[in-house]
PDB file of C-alpha atoms in Angstrom:
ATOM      1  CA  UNK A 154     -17.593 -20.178  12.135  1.00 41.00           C
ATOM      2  CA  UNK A 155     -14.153 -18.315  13.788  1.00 43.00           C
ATOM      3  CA  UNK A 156     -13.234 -14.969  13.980  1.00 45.00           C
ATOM      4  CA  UNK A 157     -10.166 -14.512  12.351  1.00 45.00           C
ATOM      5  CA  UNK A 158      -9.257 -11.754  14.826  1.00 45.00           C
ATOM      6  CA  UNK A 159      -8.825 -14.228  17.553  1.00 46.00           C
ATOM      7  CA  UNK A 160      -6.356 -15.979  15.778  1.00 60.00           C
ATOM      8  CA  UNK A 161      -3.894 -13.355  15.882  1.00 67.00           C
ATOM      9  CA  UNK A 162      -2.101 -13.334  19.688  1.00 83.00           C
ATOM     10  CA  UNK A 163      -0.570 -10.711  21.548  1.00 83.00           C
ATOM     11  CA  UNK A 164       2.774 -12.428  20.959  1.00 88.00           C
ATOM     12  CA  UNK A 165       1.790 -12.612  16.985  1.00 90.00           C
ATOM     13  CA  UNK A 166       1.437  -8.733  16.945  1.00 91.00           C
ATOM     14  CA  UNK A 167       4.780  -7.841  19.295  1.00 94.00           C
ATOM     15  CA  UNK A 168       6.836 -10.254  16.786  1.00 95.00           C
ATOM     16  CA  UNK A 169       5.504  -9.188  13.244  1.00 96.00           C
ATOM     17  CA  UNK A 170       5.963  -5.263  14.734  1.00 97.00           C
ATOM     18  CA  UNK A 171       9.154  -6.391  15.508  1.00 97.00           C
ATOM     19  CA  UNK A 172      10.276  -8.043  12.729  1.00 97.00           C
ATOM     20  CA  UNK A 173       8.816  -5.022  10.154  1.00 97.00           C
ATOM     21  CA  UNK A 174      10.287  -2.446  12.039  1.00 98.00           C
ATOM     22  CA  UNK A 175      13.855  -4.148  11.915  1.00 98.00           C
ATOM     23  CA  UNK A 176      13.702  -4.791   8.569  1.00 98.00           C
ATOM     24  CA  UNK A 177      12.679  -1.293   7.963  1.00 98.00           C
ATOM     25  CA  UNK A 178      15.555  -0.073   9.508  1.00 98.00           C
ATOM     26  CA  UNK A 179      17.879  -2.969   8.427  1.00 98.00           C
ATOM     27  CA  UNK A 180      16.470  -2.103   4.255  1.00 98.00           C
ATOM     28  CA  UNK A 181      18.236   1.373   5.624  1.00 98.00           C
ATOM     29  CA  UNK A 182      21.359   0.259   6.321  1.00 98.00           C
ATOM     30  CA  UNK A 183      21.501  -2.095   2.930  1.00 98.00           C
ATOM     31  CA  UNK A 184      20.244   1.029   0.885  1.00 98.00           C
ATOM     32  CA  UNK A 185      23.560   3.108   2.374  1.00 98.00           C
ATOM     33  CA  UNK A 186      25.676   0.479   1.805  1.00 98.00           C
ATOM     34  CA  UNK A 187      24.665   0.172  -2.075  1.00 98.00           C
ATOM     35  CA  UNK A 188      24.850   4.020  -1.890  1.00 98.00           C
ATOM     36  CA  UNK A 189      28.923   3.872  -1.002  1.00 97.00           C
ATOM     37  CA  UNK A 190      29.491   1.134  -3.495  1.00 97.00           C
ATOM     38  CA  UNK A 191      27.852   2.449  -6.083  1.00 97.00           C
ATOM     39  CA  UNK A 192      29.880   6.113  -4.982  1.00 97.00           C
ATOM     40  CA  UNK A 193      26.576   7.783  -4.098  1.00 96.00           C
ATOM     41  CA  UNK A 194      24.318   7.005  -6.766  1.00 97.00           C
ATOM     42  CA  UNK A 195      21.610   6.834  -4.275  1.00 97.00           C
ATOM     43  CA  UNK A 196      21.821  10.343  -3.298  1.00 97.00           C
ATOM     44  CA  UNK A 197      19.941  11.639  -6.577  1.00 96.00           C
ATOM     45  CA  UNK A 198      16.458  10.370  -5.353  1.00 97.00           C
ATOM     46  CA  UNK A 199      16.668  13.139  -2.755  1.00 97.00           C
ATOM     47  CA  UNK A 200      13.871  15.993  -3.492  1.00 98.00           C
ATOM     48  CA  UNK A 201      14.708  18.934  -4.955  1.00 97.00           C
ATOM     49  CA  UNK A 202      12.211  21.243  -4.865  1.00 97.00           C
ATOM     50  CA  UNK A 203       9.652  22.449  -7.491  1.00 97.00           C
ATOM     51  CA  UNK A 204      11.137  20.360 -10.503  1.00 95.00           C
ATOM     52  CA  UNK A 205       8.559  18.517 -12.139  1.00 96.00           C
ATOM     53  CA  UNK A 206      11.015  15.609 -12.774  1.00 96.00           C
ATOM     54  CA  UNK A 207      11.768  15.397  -8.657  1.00 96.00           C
ATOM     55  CA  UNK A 208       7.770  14.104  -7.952  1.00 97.00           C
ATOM     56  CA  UNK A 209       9.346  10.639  -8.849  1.00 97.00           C
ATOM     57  CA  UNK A 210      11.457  10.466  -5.768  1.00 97.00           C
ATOM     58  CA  UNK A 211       8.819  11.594  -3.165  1.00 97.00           C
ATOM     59  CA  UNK A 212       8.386   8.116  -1.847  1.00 98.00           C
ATOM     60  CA  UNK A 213      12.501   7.165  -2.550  1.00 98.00           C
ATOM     61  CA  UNK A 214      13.603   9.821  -0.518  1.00 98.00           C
ATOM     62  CA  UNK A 215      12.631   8.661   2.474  1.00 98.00           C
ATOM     63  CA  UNK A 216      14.562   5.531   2.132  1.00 98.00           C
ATOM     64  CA  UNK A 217      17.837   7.101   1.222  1.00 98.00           C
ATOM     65  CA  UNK A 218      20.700   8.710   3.186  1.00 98.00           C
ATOM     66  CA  UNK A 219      23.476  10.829   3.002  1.00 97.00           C
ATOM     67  CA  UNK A 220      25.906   9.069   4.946  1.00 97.00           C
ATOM     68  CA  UNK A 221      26.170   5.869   7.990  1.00 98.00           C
ATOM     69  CA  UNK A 222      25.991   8.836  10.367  1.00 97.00           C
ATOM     70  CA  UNK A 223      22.822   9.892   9.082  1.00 97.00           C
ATOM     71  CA  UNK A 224      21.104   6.714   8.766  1.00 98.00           C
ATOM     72  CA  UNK A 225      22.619   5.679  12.199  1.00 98.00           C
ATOM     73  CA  UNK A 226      20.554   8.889  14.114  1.00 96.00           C
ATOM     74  CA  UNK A 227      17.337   7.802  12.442  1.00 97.00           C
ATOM     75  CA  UNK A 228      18.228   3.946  13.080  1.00 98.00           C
ATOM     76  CA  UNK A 229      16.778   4.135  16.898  1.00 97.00           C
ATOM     77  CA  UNK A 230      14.293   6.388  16.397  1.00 97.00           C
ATOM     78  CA  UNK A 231      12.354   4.594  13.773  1.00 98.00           C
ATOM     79  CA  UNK A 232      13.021   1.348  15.338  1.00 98.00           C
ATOM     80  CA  UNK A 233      11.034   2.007  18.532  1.00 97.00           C
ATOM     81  CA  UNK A 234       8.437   4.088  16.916  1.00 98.00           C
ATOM     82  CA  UNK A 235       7.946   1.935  14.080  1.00 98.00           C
ATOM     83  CA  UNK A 236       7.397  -1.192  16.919  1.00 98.00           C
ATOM     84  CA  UNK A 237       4.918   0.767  18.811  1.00 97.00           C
ATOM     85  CA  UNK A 238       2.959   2.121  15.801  1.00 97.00           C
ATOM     86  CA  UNK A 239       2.827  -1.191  14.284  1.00 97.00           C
ATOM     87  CA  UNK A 240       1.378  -3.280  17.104  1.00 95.00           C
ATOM     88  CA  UNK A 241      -1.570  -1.528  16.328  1.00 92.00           C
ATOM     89  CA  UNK A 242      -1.574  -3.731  13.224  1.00 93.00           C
ATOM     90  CA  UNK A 243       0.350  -4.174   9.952  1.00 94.00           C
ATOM     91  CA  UNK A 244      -1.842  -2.899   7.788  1.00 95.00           C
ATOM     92  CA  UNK A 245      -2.744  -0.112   9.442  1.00 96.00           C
ATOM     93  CA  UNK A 246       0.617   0.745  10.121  1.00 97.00           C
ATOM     94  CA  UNK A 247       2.048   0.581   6.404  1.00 97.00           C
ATOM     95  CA  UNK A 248      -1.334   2.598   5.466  1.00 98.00           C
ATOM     96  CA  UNK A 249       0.105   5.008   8.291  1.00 98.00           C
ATOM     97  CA  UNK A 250       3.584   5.553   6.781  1.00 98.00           C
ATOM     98  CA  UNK A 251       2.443   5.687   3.063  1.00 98.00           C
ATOM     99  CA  UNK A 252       0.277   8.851   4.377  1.00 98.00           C
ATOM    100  CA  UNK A 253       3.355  10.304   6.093  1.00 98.00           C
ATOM    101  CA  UNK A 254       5.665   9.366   3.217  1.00 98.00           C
ATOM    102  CA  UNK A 255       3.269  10.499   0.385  1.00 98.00           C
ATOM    103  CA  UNK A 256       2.022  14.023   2.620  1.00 98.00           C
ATOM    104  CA  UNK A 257       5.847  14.758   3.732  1.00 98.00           C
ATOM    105  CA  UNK A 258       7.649  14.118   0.400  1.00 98.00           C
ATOM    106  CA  UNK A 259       4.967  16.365  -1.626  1.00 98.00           C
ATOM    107  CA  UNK A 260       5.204  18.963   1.256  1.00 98.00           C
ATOM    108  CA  UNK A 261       9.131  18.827   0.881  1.00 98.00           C
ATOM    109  CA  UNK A 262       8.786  19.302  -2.878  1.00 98.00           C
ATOM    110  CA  UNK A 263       6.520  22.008  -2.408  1.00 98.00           C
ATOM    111  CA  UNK A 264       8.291  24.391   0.072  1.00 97.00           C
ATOM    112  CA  UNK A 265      11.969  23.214   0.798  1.00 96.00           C
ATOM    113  CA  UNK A 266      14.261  25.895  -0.231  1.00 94.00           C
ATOM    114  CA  UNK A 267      15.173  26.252  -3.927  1.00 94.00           C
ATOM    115  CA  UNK A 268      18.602  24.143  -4.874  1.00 92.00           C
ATOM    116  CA  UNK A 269      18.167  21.572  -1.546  1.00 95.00           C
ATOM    117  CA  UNK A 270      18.298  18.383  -1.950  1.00 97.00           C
ATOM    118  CA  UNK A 271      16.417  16.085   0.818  1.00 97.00           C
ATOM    119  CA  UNK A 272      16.160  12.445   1.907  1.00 98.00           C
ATOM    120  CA  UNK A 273      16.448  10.360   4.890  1.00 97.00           C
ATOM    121  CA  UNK A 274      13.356   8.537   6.862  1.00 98.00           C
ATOM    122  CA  UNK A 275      13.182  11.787   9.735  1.00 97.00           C
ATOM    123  CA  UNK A 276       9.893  12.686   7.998  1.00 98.00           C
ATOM    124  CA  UNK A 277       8.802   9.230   9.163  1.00 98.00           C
ATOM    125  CA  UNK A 278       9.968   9.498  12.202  1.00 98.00           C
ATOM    126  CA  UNK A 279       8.845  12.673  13.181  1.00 98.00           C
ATOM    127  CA  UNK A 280       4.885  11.386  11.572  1.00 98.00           C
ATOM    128  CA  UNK A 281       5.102   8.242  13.505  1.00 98.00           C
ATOM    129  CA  UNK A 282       6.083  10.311  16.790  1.00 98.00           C
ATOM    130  CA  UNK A 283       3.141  12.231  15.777  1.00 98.00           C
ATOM    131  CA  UNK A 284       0.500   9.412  15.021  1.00 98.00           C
ATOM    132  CA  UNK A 285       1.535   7.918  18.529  1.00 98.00           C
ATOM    133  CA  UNK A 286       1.175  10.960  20.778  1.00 97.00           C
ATOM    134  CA  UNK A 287      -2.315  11.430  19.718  1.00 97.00           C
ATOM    135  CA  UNK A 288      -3.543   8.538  18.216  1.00 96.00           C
ATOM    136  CA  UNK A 289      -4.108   7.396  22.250  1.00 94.00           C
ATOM    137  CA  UNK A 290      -6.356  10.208  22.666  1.00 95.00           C
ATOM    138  CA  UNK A 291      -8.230   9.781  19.718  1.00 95.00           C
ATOM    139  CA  UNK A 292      -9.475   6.308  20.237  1.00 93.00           C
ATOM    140  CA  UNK A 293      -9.688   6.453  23.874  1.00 92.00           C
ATOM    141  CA  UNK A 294      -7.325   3.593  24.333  1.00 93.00           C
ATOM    142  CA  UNK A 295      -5.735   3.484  28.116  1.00 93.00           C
ATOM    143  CA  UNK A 296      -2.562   1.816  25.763  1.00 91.00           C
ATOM    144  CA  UNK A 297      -2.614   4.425  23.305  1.00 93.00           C
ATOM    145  CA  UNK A 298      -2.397   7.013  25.845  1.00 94.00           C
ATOM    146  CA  UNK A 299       0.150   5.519  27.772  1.00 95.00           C
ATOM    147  CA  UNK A 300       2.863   5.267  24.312  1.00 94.00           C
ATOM    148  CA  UNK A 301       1.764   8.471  24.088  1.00 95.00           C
ATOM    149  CA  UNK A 302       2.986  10.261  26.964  1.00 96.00           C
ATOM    150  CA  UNK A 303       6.063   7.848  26.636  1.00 95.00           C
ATOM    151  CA  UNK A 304       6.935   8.965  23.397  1.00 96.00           C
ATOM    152  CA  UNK A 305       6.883  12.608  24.730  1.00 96.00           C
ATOM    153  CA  UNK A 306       9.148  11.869  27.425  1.00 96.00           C
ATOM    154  CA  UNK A 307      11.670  10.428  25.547  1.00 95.00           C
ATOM    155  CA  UNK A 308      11.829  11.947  22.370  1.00 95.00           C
ATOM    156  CA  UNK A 309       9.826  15.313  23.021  1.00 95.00           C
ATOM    157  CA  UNK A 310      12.901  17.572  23.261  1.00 95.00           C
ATOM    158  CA  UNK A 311      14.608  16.116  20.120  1.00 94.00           C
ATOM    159  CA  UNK A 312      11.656  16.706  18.354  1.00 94.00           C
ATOM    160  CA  UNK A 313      10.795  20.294  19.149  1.00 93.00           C
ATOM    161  CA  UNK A 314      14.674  20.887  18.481  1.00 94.00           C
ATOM    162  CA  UNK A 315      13.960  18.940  15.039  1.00 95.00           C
ATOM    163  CA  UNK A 316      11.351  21.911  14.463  1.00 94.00           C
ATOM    164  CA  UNK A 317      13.793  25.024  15.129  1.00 92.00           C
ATOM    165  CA  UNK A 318      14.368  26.554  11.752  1.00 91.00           C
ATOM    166  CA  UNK A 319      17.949  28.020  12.839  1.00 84.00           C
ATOM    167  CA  UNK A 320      19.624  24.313  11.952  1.00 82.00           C
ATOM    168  CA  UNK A 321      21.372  24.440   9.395  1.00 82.00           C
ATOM    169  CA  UNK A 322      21.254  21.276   7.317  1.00 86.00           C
ATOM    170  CA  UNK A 323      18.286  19.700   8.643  1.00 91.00           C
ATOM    171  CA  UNK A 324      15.028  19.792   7.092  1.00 95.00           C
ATOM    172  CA  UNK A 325      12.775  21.634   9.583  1.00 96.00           C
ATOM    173  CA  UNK A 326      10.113  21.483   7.132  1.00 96.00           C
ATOM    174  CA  UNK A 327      10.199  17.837   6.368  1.00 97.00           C
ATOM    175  CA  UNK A 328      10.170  17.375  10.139  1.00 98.00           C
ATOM    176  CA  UNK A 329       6.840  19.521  10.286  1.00 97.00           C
ATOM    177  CA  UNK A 330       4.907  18.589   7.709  1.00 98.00           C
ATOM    178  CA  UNK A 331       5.734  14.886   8.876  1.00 98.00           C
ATOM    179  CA  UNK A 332       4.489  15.401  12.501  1.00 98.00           C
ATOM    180  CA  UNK A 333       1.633  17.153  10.971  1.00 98.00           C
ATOM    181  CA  UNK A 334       0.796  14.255   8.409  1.00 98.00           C
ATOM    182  CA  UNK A 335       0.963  11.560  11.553  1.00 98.00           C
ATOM    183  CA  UNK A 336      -1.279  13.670  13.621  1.00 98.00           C
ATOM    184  CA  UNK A 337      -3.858  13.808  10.537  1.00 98.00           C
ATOM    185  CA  UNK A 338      -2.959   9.610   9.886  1.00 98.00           C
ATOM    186  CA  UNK A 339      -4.185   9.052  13.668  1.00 97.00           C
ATOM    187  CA  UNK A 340      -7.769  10.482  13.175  1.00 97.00           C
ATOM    188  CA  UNK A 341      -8.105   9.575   9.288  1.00 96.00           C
ATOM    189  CA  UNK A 342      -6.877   6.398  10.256  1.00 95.00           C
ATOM    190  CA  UNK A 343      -8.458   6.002  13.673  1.00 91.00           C
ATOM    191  CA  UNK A 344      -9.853   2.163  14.436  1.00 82.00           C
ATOM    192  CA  UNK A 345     -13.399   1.700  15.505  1.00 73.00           C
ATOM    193  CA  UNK A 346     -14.651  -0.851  17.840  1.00 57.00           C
ATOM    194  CA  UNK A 347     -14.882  -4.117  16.592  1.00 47.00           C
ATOM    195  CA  UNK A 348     -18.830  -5.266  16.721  1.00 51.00           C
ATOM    196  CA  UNK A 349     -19.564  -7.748  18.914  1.00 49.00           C
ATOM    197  CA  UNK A 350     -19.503 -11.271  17.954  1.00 45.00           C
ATOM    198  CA  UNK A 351     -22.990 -12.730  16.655  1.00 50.00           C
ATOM    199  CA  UNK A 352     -23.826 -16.395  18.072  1.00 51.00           C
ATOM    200  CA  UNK A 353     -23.018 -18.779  15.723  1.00 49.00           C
ATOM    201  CA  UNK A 354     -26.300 -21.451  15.750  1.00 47.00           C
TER     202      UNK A 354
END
């Protein structure tokens, strides 16, 4: 008998990261061009806050923009993030960003300010920045560590400036409660070590 865990190569895991976090951001950019063509029908699966009817476009919302400018500052972003988180694996990686999406759209819908309407995949980003800058730490991983304190370096400003509730337009709280939900993804979502291999007779 195999493991099927040996199968998978460290060039297997940089190239389906790769590939998923490009098309991520490439599904984006197709999403914002439909928008324009269709004269911004895409806009109304934004959240606006504390209408029953709006809990339908908690997960939509984060795939929708308003505008190439805004989908072009989350582009880069979620591109690099989205690589790193998802070497850790696919699958925990999508079960990552359905916590951040789900936890960060209901937040948004819960306490965004009455008559706002908000989309665009910053929650994401800000849970993946999250999820990466402790999941490290929580698992002990040299790796981990490392992306974290890279992370910080590079995007640590932006994000704290994300968080400043003086900007207008920008949802400060869907920035917050997305950092928050990727910090709680890395320890509910925190991998074990594999068991050792039994001897196959």
């Amino acid at each position: 008998m195999t493991d099927s865990r040996l199968t998978w190569s460290r060039g297997d895991r940089v190239r389906a990261a790769a590939v998923i976090a490009a098309g991520w951001v490439a599904l984006l950019w197709l999403l914002e061009v439909a928008d324009v063509l269709s004269g911004h029908a895409l806009d109304g699966f934004g959240i606006v806050p504390r209408t029953p009817s709006e809990l339908v476009d908690v997960v939509p919302a984060a795939f929708v923009h308003f505008g190439f400018s805004h989908v072009a500052a989350n582009s880069v972003p979620l591109l690099v993030l989205g690589f790193l988180a998802a070497l850790g694996g696919i699958r925990r990686f999508l079960a990552v960003c359905a916590l951040i999406v789900l936890a960060d759209g209901l937040g948004v819908w819960l306490v965004s300010p009455a008559g706002s309407n908000t989309a665009g995949a910053s929650g994401v980003i800000f849970g993946l920045f999250g999820f990466l800058l402790v999941s490290g730490f929580v698992e002990r991983r040299p790796l981990g560590i490392l992306a974290g304190v890279l992370v910080a370096a590079v995007w640590g400003g932006s994000i704290l400036a994300g968080l400043a509730p003086t900007q207008s337009g920008i949802s400060w709280q869907g920035h917050l409660i997305g950092l928050a939900a990727g910090i709680a993804a890395a320890f509910l979502l925190r991998r074990r070590p594999a068991k050792p291999l039994e001897p196959v007779l």
